[in-house]
PDB file of C-alpha atoms in Angstrom:
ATOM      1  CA  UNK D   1      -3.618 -17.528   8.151  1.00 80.00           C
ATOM      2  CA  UNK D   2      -2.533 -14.960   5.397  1.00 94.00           C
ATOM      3  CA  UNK D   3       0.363 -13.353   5.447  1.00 98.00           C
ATOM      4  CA  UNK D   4      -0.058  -9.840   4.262  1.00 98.00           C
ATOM      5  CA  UNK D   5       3.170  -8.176   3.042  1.00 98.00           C
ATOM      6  CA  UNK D   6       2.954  -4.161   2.995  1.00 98.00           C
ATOM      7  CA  UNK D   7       5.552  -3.134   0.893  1.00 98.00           C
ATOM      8  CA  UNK D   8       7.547   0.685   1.763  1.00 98.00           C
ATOM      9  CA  UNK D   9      10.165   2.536   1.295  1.00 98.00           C
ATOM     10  CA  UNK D  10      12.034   4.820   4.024  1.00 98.00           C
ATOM     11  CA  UNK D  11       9.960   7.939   3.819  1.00 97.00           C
ATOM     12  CA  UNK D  12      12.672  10.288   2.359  1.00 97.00           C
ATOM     13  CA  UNK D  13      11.451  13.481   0.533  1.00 97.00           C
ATOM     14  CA  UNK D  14      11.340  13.264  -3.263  1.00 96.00           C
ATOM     15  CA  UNK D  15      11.326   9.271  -2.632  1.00 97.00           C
ATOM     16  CA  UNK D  16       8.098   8.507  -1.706  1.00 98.00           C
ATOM     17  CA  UNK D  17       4.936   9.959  -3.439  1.00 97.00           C
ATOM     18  CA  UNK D  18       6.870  12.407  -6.194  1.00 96.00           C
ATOM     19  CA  UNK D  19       4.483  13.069  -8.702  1.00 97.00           C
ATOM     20  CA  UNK D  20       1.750  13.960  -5.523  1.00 97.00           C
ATOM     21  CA  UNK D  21       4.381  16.699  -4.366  1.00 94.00           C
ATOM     22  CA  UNK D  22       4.496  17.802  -8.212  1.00 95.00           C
ATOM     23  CA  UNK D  23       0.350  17.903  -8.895  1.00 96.00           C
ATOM     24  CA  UNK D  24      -0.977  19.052  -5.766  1.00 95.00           C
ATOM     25  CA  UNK D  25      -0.569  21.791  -3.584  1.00 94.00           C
ATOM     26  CA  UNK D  26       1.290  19.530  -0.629  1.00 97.00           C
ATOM     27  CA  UNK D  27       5.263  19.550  -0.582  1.00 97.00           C
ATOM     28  CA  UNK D  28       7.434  16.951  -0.461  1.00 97.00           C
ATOM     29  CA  UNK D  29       7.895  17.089   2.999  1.00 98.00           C
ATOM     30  CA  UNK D  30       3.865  16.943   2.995  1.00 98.00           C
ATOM     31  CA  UNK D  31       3.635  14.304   0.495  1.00 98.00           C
ATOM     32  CA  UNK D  32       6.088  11.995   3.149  1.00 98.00           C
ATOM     33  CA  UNK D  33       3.828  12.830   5.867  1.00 98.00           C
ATOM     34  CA  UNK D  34       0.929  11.792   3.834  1.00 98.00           C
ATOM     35  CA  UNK D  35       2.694   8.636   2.794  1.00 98.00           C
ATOM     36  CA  UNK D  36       3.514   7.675   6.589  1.00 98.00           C
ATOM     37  CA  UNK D  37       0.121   8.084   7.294  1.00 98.00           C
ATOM     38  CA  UNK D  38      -1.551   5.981   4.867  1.00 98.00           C
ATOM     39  CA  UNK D  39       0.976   3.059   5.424  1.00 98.00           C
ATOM     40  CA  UNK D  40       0.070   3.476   8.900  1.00 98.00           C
ATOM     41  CA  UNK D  41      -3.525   2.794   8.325  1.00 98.00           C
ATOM     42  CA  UNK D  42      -2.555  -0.263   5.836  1.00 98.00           C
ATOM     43  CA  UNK D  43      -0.177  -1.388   8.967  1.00 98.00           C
ATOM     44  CA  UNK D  44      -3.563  -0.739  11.464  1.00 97.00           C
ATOM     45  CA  UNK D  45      -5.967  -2.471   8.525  1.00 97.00           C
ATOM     46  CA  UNK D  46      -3.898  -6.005   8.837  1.00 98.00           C
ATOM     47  CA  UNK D  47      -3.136  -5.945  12.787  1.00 97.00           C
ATOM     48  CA  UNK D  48      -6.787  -5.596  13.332  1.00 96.00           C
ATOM     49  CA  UNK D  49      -8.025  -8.525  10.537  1.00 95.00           C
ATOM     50  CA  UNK D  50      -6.875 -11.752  11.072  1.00 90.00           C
ATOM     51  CA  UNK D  51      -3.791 -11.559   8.579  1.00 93.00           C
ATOM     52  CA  UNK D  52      -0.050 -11.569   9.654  1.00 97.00           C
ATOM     53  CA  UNK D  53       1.787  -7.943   9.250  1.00 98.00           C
ATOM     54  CA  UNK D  54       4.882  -8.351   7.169  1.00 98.00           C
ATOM     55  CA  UNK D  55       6.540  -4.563   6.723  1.00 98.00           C
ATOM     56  CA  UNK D  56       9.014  -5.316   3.850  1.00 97.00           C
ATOM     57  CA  UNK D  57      11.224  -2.357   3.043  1.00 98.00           C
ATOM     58  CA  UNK D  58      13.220  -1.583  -0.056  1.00 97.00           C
ATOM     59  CA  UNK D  59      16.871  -1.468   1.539  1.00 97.00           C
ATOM     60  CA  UNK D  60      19.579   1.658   0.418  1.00 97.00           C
ATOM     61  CA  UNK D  61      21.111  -0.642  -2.081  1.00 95.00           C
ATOM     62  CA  UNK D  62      18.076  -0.697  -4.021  1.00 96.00           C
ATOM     63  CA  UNK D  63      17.298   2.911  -4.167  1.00 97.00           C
ATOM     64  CA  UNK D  64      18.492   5.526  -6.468  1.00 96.00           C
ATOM     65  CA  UNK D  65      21.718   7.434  -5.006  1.00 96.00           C
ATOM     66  CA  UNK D  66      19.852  10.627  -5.000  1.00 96.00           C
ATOM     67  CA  UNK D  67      17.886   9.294  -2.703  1.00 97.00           C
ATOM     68  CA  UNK D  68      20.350   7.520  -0.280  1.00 97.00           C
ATOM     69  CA  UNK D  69      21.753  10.420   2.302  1.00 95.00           C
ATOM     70  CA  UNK D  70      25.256  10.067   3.885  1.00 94.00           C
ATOM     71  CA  UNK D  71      24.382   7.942   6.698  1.00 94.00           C
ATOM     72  CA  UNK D  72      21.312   6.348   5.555  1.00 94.00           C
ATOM     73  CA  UNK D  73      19.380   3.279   7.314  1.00 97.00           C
ATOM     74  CA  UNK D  74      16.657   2.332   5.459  1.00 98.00           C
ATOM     75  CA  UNK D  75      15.697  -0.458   8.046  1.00 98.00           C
ATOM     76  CA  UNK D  76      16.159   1.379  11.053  1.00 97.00           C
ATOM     77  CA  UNK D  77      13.830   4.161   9.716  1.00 97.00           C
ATOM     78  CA  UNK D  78      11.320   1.725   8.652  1.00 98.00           C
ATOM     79  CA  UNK D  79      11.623   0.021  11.984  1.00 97.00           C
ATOM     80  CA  UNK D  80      11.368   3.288  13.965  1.00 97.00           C
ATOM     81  CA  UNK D  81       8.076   4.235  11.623  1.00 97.00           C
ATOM     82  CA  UNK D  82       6.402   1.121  12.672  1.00 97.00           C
ATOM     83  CA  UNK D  83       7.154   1.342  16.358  1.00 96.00           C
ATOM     84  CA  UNK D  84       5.577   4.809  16.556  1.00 96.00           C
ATOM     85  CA  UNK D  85       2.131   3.679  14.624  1.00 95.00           C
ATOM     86  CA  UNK D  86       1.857   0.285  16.231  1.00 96.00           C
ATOM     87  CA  UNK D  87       1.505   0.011  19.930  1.00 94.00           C
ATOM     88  CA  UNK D  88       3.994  -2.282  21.579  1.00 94.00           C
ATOM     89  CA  UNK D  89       2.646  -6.078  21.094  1.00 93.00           C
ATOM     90  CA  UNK D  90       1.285  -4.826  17.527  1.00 92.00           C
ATOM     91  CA  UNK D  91       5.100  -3.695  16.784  1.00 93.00           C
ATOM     92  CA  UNK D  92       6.607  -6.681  18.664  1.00 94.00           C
ATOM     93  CA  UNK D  93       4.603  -9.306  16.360  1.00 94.00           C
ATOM     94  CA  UNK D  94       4.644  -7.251  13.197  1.00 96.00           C
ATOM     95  CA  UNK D  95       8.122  -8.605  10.944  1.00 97.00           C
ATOM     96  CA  UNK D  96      10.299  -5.778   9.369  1.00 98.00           C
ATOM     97  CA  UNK D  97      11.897  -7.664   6.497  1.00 98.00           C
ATOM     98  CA  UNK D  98      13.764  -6.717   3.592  1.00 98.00           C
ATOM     99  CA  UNK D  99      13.068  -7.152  -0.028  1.00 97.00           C
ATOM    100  CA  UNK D 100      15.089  -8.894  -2.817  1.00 96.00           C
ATOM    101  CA  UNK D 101      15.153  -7.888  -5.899  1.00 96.00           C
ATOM    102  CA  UNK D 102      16.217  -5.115  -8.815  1.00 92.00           C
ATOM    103  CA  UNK D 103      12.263  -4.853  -9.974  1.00 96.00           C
ATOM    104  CA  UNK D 104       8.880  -4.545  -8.533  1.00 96.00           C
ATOM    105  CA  UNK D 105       7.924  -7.922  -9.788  1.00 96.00           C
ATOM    106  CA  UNK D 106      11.266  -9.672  -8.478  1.00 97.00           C
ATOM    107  CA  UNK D 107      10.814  -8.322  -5.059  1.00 97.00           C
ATOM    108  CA  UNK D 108       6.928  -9.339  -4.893  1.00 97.00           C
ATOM    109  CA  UNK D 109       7.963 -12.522  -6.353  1.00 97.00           C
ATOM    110  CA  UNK D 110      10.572 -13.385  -4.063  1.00 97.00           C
ATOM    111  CA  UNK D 111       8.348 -12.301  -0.853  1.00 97.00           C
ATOM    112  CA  UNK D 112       5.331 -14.308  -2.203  1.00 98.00           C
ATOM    113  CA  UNK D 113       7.166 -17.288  -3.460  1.00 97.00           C
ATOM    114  CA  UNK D 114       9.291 -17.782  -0.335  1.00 96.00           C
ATOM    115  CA  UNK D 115       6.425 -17.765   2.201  1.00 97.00           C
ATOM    116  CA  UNK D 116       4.487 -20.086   0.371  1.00 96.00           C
ATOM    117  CA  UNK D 117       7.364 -22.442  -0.252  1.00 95.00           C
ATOM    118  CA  UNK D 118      10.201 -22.009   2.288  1.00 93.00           C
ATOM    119  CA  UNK D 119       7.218 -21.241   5.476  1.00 94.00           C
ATOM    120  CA  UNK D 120       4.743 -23.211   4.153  1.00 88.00           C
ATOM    121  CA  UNK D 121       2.143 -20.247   4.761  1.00 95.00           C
ATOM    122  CA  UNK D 122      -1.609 -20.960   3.556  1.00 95.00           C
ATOM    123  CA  UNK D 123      -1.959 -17.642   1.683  1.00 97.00           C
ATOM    124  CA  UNK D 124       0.509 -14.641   1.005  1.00 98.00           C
ATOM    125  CA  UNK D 125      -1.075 -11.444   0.009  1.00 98.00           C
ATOM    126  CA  UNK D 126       0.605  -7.991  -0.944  1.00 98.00           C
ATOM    127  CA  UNK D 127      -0.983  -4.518   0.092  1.00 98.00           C
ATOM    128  CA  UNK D 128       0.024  -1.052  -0.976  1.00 98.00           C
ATOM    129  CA  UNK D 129       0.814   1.347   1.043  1.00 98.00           C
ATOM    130  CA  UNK D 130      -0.946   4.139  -0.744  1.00 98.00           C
ATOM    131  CA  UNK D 131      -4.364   3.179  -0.473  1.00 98.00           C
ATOM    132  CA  UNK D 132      -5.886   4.176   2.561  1.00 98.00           C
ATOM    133  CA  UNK D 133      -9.493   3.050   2.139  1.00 98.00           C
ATOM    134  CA  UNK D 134      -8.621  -0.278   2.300  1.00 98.00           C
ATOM    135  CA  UNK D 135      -9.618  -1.497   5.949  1.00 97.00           C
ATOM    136  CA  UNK D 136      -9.793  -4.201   7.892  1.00 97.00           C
ATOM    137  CA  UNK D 137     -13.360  -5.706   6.549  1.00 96.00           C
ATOM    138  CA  UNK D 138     -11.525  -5.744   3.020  1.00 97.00           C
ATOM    139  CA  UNK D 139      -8.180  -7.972   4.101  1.00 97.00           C
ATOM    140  CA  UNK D 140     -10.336 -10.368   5.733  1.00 97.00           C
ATOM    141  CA  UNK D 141     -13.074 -10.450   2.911  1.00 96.00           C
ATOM    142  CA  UNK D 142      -9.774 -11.421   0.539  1.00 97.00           C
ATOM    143  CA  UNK D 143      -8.412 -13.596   3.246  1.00 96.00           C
ATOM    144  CA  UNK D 144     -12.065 -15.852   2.615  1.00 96.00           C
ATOM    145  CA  UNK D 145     -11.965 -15.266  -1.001  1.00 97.00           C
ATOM    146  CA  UNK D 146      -8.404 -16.573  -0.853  1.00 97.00           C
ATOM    147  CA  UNK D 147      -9.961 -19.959   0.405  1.00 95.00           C
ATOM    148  CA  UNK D 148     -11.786 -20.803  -2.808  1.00 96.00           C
ATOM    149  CA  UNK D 149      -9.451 -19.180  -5.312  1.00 97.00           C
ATOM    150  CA  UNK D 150      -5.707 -19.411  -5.413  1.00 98.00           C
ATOM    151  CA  UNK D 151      -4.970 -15.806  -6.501  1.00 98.00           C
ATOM    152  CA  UNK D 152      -7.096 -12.691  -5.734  1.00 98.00           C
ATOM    153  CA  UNK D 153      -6.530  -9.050  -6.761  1.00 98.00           C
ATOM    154  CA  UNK D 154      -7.424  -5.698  -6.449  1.00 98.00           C
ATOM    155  CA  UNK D 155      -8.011  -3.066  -9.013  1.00 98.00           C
ATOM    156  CA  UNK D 156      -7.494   0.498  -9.008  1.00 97.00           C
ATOM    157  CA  UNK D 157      -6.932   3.431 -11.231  1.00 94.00           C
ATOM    158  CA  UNK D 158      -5.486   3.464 -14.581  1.00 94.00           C
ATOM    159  CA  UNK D 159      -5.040  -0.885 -14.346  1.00 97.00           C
ATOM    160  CA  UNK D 160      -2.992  -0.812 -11.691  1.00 97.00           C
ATOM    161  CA  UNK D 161      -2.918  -2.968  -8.395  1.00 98.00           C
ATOM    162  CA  UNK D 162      -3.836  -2.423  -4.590  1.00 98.00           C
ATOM    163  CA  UNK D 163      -3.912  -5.788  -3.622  1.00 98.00           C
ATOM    164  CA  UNK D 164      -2.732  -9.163  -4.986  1.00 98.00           C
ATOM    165  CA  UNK D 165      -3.049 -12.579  -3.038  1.00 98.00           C
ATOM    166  CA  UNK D 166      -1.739 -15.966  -3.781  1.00 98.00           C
ATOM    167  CA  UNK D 167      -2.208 -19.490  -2.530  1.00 97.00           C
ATOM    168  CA  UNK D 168      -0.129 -20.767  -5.288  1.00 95.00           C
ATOM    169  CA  UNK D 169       2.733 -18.840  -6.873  1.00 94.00           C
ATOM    170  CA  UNK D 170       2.470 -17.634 -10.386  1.00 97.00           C
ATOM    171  CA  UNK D 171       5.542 -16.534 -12.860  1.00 97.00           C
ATOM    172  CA  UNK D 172       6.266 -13.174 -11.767  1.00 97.00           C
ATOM    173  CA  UNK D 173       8.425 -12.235 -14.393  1.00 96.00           C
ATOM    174  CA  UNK D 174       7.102  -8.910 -15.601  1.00 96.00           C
ATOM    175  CA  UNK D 175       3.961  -9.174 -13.619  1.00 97.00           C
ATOM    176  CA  UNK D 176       4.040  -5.753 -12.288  1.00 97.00           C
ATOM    177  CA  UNK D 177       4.654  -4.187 -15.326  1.00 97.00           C
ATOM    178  CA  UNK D 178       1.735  -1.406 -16.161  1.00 96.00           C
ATOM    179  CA  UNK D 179      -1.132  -2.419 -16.768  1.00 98.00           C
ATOM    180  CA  UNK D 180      -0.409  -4.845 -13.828  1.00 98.00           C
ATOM    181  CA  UNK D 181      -3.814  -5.826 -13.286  1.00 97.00           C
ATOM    182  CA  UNK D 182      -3.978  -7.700 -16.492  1.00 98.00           C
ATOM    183  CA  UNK D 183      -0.320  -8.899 -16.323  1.00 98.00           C
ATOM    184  CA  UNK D 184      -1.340 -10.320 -13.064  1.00 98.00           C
ATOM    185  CA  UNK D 185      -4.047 -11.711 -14.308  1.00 98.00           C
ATOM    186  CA  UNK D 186      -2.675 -13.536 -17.638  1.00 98.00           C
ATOM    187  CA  UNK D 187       0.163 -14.864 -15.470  1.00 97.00           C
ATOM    188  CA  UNK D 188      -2.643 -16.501 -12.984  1.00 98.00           C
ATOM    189  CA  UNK D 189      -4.652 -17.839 -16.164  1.00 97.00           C
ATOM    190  CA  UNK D 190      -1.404 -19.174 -17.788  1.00 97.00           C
ATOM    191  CA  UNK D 191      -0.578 -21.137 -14.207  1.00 97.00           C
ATOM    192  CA  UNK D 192      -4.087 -22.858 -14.253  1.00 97.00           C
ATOM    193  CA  UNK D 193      -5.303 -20.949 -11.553  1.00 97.00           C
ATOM    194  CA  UNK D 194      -8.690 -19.462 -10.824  1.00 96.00           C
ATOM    195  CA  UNK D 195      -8.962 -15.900  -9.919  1.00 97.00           C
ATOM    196  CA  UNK D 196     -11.376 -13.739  -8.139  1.00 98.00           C
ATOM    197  CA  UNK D 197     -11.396  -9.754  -8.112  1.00 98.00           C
ATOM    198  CA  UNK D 198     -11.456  -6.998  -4.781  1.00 98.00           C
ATOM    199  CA  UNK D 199     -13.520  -3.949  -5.354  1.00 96.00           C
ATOM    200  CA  UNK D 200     -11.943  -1.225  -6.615  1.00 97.00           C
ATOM    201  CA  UNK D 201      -9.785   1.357  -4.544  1.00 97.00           C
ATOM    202  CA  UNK D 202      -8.161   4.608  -5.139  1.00 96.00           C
ATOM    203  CA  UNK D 203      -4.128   4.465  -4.822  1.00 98.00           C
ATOM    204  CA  UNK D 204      -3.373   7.968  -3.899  1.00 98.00           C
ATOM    205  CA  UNK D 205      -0.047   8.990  -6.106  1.00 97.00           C
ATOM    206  CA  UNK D 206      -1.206  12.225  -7.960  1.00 97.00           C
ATOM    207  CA  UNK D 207      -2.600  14.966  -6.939  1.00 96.00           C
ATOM    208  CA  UNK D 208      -5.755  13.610  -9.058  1.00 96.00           C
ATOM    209  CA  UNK D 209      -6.073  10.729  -6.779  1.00 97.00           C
ATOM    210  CA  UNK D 210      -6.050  13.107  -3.935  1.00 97.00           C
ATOM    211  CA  UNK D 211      -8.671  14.935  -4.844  1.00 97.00           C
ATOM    212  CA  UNK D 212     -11.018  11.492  -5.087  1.00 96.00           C
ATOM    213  CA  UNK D 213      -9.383  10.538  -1.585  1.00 97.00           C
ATOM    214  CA  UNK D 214      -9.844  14.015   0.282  1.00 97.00           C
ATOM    215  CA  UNK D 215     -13.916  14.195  -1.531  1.00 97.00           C
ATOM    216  CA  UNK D 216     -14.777  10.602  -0.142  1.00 97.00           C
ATOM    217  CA  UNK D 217     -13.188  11.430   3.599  1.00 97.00           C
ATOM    218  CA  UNK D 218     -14.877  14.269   3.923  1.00 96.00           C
ATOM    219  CA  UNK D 219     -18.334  12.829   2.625  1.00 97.00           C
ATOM    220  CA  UNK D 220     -17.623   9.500   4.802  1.00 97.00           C
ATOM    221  CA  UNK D 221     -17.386  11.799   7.708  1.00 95.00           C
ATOM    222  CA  UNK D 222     -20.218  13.893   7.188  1.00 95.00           C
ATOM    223  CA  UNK D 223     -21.960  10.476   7.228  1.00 97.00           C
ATOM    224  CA  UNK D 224     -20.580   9.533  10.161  1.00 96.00           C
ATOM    225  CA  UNK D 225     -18.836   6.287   8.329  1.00 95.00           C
ATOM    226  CA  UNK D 226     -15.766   4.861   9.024  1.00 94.00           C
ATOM    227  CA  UNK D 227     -12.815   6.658   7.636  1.00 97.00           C
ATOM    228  CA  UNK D 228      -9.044   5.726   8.166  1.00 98.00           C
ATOM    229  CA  UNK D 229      -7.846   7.215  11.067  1.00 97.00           C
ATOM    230  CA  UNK D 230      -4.182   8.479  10.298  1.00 98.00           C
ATOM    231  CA  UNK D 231      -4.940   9.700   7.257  1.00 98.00           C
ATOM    232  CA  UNK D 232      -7.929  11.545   7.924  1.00 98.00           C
ATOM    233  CA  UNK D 233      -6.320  13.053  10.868  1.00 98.00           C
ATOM    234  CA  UNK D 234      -3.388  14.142   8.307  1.00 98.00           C
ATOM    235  CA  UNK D 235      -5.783  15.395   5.456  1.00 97.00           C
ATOM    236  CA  UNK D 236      -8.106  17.411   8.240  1.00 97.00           C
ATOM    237  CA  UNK D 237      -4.890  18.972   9.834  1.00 97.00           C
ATOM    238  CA  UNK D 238      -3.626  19.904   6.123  1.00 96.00           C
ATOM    239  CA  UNK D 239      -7.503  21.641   6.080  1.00 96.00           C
ATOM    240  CA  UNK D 240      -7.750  20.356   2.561  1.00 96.00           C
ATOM    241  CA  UNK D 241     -10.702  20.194   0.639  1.00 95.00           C
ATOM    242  CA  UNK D 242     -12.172  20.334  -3.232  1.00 96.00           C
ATOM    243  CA  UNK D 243     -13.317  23.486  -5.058  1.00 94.00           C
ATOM    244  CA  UNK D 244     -14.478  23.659  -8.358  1.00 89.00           C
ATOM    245  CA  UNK D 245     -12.676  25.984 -10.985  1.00 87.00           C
ATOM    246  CA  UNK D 246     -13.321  26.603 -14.459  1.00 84.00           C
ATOM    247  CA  UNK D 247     -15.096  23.357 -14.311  1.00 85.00           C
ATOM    248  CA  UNK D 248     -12.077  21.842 -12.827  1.00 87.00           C
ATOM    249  CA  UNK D 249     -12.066  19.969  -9.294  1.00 93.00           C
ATOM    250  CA  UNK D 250      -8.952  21.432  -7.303  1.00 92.00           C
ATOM    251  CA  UNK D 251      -7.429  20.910  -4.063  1.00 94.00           C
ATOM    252  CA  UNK D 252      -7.572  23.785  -1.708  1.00 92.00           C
ATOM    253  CA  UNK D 253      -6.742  24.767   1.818  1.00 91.00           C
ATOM    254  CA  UNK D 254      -9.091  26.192   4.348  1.00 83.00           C
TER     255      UNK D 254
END
């Protein structure tokens, strides 16, 4: 069984998603919204595979200040978020843990490298939140990939990472620094470790990336495809959609 670790933080505006509120037409309160409902559909993409949900949450002591209201509970907002997307056994199995460490890498390393060791788990995988078009056919097609290669990752724009999972740890140390896919990947080599590659998938942090996400939506529903369900919902009741300008695709609202 593979543990897949979803990785959040409490959706705060100006927090989450703040260079999508800066390059599209959404707000920050917007962007949050959008951000809740793609995690929800990464949450929904592991409950219905055959992976474990592990919700791991970046705590108030990790976050800047400005981002840390008077009276702030970064794991009861998380666990509140994941009660209202996940019905009640779905919530009740899911674990809501918190992450260690001052750096992206640290905290993945910590979360991968203590299920494998300390739970003795078969396979620990890590799935952003922000990348909505990743369903449940893709976790289990890395789960099986997973099998015959003890690290597998997932491209997406501009070198970064969707997805990265491990049967064997690696040396994190400055792993996620940009361009992670390749830092990932020279880590893996270094370790003596085969690796096999995910398809890529767009990571929705700019209001570029929105555009590719709101264009594909709207043509997977035309077709009558599959298209994630809390985030399509959001992006229909936003009535977004692409126009071009001056030879320039741009978000607009019907």
């Amino acid at each position: 069984m593979t543990v897949v670790a979803v990785p959040v933080d409490p959706p705060r505006e100006g927090l989450v998603l703040p260079e999508l509120a800066a390059t599209s037409p959404l707000s920050e309160r917007e962007a949050v919204s959008l951000y809740e409902a793609m995690a929800a559909d990464a949450f929904r993409a592991v409950t219905d595979s055959g992976g474990d949900l592990l919700v791991n949450y970046r705590p108030d002591d990790l976050l800047p200040d400005e981002h840390v209201p008077e009276g702030a509970d970064a794991e009861r907002e998380v666990r509140d978020f994941v009660e209202d997307v996940l019905d009640e056994d779905e919530a009740a199995d899911a674990r809501v843990e918190v992450q260690v460490g001052s750096s992206k890498h640290a905290r993945v390393g910590n979360t991968v490298t203590h299920l494998l060791d300390a739970e003795d788990v078969a396979s620990v995988a890590v799935l952003e939140p922000d990348a909505p078009l990743v369903a449940r056919k893709h976790v289990d097609s890395a789960a099986l990939k997973l099998r015959r290669n003890p690290v597998v990752v997932g491209p997406s724009r501009g070198g970064s990472l969707y997805f990265a999972g491990f049967r064997e740890p690696i040396d994190f140390e400055g792993a996620w620094d940009a361009p992670e896919i390749e830092n990932v990947t020279a880590r893996a080599v270094d370790a003596g470790h085969d690796i096999d590659f995910l398809h890529e998938q767009t990571r929705v942090c700019t209001g570029d990336d929105l555009v590719s996400l709101v264009t594909e939506l709207r043509a997977r529903r035309a077709a009558g495809r599959v298209v994630p369900a809390f985030t399509t919902a959001y992006v229909e009741d936003l009535g977004l959609r692409v126009e071009e300008e001056d030879g320039e695709r741009v978000l607009v609202r019907e």
